[in-house]
CSV table of C-alpha atoms in Angstrom, one decimal:
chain,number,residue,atom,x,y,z
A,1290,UNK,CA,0.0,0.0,0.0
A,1291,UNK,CA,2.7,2.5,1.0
A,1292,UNK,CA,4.4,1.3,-2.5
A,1293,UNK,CA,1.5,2.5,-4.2
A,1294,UNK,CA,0.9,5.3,-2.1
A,1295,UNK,CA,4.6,6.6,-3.2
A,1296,UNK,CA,3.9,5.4,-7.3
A,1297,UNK,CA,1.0,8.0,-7.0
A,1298,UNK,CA,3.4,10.9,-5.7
A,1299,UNK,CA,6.1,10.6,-8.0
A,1300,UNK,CA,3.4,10.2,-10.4
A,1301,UNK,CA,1.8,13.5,-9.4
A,1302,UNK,CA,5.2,15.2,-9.2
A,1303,UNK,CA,6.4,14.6,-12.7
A,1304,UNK,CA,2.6,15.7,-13.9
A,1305,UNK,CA,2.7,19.2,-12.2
A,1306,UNK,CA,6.5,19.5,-14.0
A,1307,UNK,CA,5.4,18.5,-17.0
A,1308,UNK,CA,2.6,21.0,-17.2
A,1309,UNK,CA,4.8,24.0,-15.1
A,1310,UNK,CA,7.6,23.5,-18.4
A,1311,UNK,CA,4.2,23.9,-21.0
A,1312,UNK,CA,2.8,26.7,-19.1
A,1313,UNK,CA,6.1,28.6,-18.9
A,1314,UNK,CA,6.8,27.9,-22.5
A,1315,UNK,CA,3.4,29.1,-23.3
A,1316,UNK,CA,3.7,32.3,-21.1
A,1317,UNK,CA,7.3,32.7,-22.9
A,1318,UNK,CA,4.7,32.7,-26.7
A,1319,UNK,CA,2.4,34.8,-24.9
A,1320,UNK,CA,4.9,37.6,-24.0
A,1321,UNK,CA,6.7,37.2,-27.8
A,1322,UNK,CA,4.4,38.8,-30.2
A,1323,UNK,CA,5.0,40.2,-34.0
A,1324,UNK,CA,4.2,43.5,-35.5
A,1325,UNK,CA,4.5,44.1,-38.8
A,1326,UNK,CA,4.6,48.0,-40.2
A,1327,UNK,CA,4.7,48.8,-44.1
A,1328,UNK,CA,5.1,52.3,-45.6
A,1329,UNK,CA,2.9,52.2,-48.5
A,1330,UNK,CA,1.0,49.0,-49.2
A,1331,UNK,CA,0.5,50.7,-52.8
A,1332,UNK,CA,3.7,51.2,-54.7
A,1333,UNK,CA,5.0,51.9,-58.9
A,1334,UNK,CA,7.5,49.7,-60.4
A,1335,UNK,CA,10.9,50.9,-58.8
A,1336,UNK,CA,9.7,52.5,-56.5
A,1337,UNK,CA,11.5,51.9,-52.6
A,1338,UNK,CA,9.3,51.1,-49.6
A,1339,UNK,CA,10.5,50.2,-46.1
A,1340,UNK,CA,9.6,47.4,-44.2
A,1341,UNK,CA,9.5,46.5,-40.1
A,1342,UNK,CA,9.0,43.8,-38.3
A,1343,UNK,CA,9.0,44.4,-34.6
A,1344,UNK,CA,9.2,41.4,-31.7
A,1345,UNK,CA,8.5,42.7,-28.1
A,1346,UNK,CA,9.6,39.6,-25.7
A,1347,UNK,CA,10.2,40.2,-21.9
A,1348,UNK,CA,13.6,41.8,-21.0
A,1349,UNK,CA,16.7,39.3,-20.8
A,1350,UNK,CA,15.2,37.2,-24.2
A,1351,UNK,CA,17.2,37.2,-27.2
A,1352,UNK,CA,16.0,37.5,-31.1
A,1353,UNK,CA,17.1,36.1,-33.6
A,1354,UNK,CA,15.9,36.8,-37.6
A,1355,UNK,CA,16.3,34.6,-40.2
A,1356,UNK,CA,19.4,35.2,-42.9
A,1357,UNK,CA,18.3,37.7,-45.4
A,1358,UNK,CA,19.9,37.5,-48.9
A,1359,UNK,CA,19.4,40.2,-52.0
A,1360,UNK,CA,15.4,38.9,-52.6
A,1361,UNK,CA,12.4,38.5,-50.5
A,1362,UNK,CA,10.2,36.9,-52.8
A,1363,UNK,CA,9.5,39.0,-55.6
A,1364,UNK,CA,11.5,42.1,-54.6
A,1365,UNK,CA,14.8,43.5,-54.4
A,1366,UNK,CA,15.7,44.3,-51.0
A,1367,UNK,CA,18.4,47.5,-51.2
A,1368,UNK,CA,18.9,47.6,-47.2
A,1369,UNK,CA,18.7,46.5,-44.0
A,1370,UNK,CA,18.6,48.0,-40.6
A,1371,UNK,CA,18.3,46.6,-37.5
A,1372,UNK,CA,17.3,48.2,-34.2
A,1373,UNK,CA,17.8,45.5,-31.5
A,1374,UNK,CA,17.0,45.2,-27.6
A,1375,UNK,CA,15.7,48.5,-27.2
A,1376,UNK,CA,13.3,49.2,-24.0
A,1377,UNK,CA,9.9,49.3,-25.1
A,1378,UNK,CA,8.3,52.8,-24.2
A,1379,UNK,CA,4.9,52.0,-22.3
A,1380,UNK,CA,7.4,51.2,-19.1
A,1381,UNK,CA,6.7,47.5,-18.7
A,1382,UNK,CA,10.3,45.2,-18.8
A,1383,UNK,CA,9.8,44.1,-22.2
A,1384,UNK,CA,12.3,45.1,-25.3
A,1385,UNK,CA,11.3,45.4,-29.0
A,1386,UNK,CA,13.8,44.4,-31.7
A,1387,UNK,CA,13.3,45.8,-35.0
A,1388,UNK,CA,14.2,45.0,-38.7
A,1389,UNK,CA,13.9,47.2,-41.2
A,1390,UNK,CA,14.2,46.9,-44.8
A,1391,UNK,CA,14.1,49.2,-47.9
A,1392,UNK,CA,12.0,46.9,-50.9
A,1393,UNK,CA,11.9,47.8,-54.6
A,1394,UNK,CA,10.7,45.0,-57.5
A,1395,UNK,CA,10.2,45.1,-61.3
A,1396,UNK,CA,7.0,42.9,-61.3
A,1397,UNK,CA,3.6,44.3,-61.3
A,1398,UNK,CA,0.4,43.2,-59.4
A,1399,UNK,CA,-1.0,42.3,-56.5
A,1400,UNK,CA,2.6,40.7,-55.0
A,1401,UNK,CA,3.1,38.7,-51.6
A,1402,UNK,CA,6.0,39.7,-49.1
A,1403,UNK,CA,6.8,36.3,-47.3
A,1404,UNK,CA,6.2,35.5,-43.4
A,1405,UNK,CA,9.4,35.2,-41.3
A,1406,UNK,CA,10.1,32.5,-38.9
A,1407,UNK,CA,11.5,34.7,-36.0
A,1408,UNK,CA,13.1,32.6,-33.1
A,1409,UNK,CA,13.3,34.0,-29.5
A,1410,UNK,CA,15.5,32.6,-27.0
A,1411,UNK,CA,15.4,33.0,-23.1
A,1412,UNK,CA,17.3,30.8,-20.1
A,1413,UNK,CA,13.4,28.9,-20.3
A,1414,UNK,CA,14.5,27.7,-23.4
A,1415,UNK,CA,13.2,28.9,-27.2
A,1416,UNK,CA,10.1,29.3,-29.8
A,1417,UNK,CA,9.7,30.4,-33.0
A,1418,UNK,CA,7.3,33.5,-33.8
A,1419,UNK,CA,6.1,34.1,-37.1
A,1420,UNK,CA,4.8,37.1,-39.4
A,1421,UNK,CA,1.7,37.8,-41.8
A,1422,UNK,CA,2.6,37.8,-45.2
A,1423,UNK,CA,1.8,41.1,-46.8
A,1424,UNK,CA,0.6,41.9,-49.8
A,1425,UNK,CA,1.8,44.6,-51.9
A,1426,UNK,CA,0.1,46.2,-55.0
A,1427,UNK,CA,2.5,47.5,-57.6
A,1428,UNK,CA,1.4,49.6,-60.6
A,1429,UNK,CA,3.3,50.0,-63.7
A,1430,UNK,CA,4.4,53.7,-64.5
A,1431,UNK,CA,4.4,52.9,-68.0
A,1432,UNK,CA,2.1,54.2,-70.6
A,1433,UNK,CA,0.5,53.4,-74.6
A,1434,UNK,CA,2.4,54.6,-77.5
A,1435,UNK,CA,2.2,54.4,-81.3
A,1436,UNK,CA,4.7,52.3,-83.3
A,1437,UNK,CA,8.3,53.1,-83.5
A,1438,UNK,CA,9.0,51.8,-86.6
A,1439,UNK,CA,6.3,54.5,-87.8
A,1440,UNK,CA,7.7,57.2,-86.2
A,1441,UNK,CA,7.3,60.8,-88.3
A,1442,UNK,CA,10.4,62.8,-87.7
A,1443,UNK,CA,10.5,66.4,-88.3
A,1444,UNK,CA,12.0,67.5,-91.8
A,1445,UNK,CA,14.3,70.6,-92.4
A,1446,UNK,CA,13.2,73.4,-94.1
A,1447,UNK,CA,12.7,73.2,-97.5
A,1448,UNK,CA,14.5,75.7,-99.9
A,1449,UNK,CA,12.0,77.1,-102.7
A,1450,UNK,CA,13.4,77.5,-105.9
A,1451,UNK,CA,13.0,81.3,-107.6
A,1452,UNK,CA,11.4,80.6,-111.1
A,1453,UNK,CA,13.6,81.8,-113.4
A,1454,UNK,CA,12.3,83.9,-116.5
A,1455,UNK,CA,14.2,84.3,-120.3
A,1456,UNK,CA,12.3,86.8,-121.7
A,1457,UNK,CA,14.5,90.1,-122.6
A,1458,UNK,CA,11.2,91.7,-121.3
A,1459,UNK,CA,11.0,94.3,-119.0
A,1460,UNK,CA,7.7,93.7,-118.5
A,1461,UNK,CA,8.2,89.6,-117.6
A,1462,UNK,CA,11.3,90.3,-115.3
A,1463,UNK,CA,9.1,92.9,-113.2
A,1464,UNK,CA,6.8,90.6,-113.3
A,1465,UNK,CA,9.2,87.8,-112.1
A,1466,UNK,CA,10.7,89.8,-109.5
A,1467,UNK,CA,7.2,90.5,-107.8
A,1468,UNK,CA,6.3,86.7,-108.2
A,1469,UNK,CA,9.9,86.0,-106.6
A,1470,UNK,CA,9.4,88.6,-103.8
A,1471,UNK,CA,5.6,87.4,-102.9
A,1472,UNK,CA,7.2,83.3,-102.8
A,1473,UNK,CA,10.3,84.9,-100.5
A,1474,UNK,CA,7.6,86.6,-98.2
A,1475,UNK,CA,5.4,83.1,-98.1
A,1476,UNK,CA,8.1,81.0,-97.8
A,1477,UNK,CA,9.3,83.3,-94.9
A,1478,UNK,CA,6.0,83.3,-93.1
A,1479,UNK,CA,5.4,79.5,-93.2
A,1480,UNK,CA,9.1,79.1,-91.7
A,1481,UNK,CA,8.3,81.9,-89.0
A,1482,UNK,CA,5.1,79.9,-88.3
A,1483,UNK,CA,6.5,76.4,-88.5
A,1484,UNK,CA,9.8,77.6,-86.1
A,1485,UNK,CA,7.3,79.3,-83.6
A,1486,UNK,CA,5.1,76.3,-83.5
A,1487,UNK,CA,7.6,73.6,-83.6
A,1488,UNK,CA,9.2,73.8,-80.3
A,1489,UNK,CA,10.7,70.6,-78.5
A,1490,UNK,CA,7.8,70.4,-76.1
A,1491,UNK,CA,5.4,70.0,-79.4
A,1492,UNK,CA,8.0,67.9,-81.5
A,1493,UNK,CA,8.0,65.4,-78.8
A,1494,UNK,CA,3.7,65.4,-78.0
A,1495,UNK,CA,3.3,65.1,-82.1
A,1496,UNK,CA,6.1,61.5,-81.5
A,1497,UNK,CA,4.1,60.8,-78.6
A,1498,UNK,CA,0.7,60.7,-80.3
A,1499,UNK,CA,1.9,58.9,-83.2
A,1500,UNK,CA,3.4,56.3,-81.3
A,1501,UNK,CA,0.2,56.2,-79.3
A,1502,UNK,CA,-2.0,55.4,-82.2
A,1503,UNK,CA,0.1,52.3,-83.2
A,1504,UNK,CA,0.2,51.1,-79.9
A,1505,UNK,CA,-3.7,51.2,-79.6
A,1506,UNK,CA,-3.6,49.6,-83.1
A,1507,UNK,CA,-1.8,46.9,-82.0
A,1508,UNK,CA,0.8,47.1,-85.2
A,1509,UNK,CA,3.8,47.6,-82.4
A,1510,UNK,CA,6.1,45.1,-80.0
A,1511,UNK,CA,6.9,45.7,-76.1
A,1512,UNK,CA,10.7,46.2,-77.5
A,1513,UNK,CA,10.3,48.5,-80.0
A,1514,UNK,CA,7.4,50.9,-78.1
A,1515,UNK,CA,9.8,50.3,-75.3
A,1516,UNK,CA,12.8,51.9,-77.5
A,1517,UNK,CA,10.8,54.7,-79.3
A,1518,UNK,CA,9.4,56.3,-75.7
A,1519,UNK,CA,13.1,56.4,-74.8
A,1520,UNK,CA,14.5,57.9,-78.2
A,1521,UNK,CA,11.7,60.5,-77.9
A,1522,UNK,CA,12.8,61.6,-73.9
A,1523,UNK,CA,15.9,61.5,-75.0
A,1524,UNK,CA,15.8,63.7,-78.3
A,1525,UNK,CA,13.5,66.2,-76.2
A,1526,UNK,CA,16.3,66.3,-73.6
A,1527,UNK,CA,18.9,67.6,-76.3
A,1528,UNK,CA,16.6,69.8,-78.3
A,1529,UNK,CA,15.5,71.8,-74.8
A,1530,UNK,CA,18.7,71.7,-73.3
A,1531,UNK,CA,20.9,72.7,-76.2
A,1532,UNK,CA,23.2,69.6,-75.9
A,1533,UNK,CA,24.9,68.0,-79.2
A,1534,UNK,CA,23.1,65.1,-80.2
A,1535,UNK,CA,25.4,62.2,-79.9
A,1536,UNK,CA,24.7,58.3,-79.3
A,1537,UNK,CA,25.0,58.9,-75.5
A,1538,UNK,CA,23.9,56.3,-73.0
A,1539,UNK,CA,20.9,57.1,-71.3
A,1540,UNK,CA,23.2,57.8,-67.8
A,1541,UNK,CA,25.3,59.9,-70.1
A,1542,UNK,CA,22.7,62.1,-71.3
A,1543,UNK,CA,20.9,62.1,-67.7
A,1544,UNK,CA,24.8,63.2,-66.3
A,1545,UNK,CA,24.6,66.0,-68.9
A,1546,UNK,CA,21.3,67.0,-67.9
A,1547,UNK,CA,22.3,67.2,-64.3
A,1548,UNK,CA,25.4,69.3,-65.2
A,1549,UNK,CA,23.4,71.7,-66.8
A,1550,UNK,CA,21.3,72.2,-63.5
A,1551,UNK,CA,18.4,73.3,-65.7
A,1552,UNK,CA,16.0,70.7,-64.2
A,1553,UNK,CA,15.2,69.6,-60.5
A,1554,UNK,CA,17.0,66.4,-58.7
A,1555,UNK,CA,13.2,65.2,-58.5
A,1556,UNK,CA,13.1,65.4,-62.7
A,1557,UNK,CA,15.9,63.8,-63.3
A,1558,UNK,CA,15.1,60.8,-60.9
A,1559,UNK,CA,11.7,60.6,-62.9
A,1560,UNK,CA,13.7,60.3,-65.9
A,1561,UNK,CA,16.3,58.0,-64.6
A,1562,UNK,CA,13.0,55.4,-64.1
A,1563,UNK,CA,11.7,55.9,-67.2
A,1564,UNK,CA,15.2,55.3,-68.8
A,1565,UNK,CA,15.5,52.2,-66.7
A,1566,UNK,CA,12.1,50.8,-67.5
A,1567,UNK,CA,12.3,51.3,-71.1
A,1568,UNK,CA,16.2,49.2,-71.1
A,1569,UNK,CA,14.2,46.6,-69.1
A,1570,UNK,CA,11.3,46.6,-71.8
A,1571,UNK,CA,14.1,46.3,-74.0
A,1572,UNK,CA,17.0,44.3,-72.8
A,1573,UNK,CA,15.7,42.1,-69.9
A,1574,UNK,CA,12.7,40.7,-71.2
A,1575,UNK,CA,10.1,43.0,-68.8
A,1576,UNK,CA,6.7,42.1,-71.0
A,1577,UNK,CA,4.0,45.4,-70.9
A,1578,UNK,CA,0.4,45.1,-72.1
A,1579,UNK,CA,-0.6,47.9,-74.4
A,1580,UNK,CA,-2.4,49.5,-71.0
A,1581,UNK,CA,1.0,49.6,-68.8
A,1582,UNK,CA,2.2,51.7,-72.2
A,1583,UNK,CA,-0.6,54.2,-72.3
A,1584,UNK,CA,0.5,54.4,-68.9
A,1585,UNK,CA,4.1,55.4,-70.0
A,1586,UNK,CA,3.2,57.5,-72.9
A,1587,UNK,CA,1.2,60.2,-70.1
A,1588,UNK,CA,4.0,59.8,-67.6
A,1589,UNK,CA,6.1,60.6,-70.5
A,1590,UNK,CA,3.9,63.6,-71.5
A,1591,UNK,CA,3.8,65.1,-68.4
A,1592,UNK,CA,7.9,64.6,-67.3
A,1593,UNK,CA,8.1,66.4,-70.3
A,1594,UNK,CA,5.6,69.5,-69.8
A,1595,UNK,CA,7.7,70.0,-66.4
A,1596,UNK,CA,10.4,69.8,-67.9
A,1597,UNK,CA,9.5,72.6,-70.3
A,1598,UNK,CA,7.9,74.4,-67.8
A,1599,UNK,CA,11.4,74.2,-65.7
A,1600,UNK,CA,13.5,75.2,-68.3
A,1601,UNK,CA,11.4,77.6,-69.5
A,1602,UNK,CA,13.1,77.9,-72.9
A,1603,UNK,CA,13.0,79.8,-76.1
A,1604,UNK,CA,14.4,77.2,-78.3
A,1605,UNK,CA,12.7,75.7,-81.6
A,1606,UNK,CA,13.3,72.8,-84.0
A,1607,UNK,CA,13.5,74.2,-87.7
């Protein structure tokens, strides 16, 4: 009886550790919770957001976040800060510890930003706490346009030829000079007309819309809408600016523009995304339906009416 009466204890015993282990462990969960903080759930393509996920565990705990390499799913991840054991501020012994990173990705739509298997560790022993995924929309910045291949460039003045009389006639040569003088005065007003109305901003809306139409038509590729919208910033750029046209790179010409300190930092990083979609369009394979190009083509239109309006130039394309 007292063998059985002893069985019963020890049996009890080892019970009430067993659940005082599970109840600390679950008490240890308890006090380890998760926050997760984004800056814009609502992103462009390129376009850096930040990231934090925060862990509050009682004071003396240590955190420990997975590895991080250069991706996170679908996007790019450009930094990463961490703010670790710092007392929380509501007074109670509990520290948060904070990671922070800086996201950017190519890829459009509705995209997921993984969970993150977090592990906290205290002398009780350790648990793993993990995140929400998070979704991120990202729209395209990129607009319709018509087809490159299409393009109608503007043509150089064309010289009009004096008729020329042989008749010894006094008559026929006044005649000839007053026909002469009248085509001079025409020809002189349609050139006055076409160099006021031709100015870079206009050149480059005429490309635009003709580039638009094909692209609406259908009769144009990703690649080649991709290259015209770039060729178009790009001739803008030198016709507004007064810089030689050359076969710059796209990071030449934007250096050029900077030098020239004609056009706001925030202009030339809008141009610098535009540049770098279109190379993607063109180099890397990035596929765009004829609406993320409609959506480039007014981007483009408006960089360029700023850009006008910043330089606030004189300059016209004969």
């Amino acid at each position: 009886m007292n063998r059985q009466i002893h069985n019963r204890i020890v049996q009890a015993v080892v019970m009430a550790g067993i659940v005082t282990v599970v109840c600390c462990q679950q008490t240890l969960a308890a006090d380890s919770t998760v926050t997760e903080n984004v800056s814009n759930r609502s992103v462009q393509v390129a376009e850096p957001f930040t990231i934090e996920w925060s862990v509050t565990t009682a004071e003396g705990a240590k955190v420990t976040f997975p590895a991080t390499g250069k991706k996170l799913g679908e996007f790019d991840v450009l930094a990463i800060t961490d703010l670790f054991d710092i007392p929380s501020d509501n007074g109670t012994e509990t520290r948060s510890w904070t990671r922070r990173m800086t996201l950017e990705t190519i890829h459009t739509g509705e995209l997921n930003i993984p969970e993150l298997e977090i592990q906290v560790s205290d002398s009780n022993g350790s648990h793993v706490v993990q995140s929400k995924p998070i979704t991120i929309n990202v729209a395209s910045v990129l607009e319709d346009r018509s087809d490159p291949t299409q393009f109608r460039d503007i043509q150089s003045v064309v010289d009009v030829a004096l008729p020329v009389t042989h008749s010894s006639s006094w008559v026929f040569w006044t005649m000839g000079g007053i026909s002469g003088l009248a085509l001079l005065a025409i020809a002189g007003l349609l050139l006055t007309r076409r160099v006021t109305y031709l100015t870079p901003e206009l050149w480059a809306m005429e490309q635009l819309d003709e580039l638009e139409k094909l692209i609406q038509a259908g009769t144009t590729t990703s690649e080649l809408a991709a290259l015209e919208v770039s060729r178009i910033a790009q001739k803008f750029l030198q016709f507004q600016l007064g810089l030689p046209e050359s076969e710059e790179t796209t990071q030449e010409l934007l250096h050029e523009v900077k030098l020239s300190e004609c056009v706001s930092d925030e202009v030339i990083e809008r141009l610098n995304t535009l540049f770098m979609l279109t190379e993607q369009a063109k180099f890397a394979g990035l596929k765009l339906n004829p609406a993320d190009y409609q959506s480039v083509v007014r981007d483009t239109r408006k960089l360029i009416q700023r850009i006008s309006v910043e330089t606030k130039t004189v300059a016209t394309i004969a």
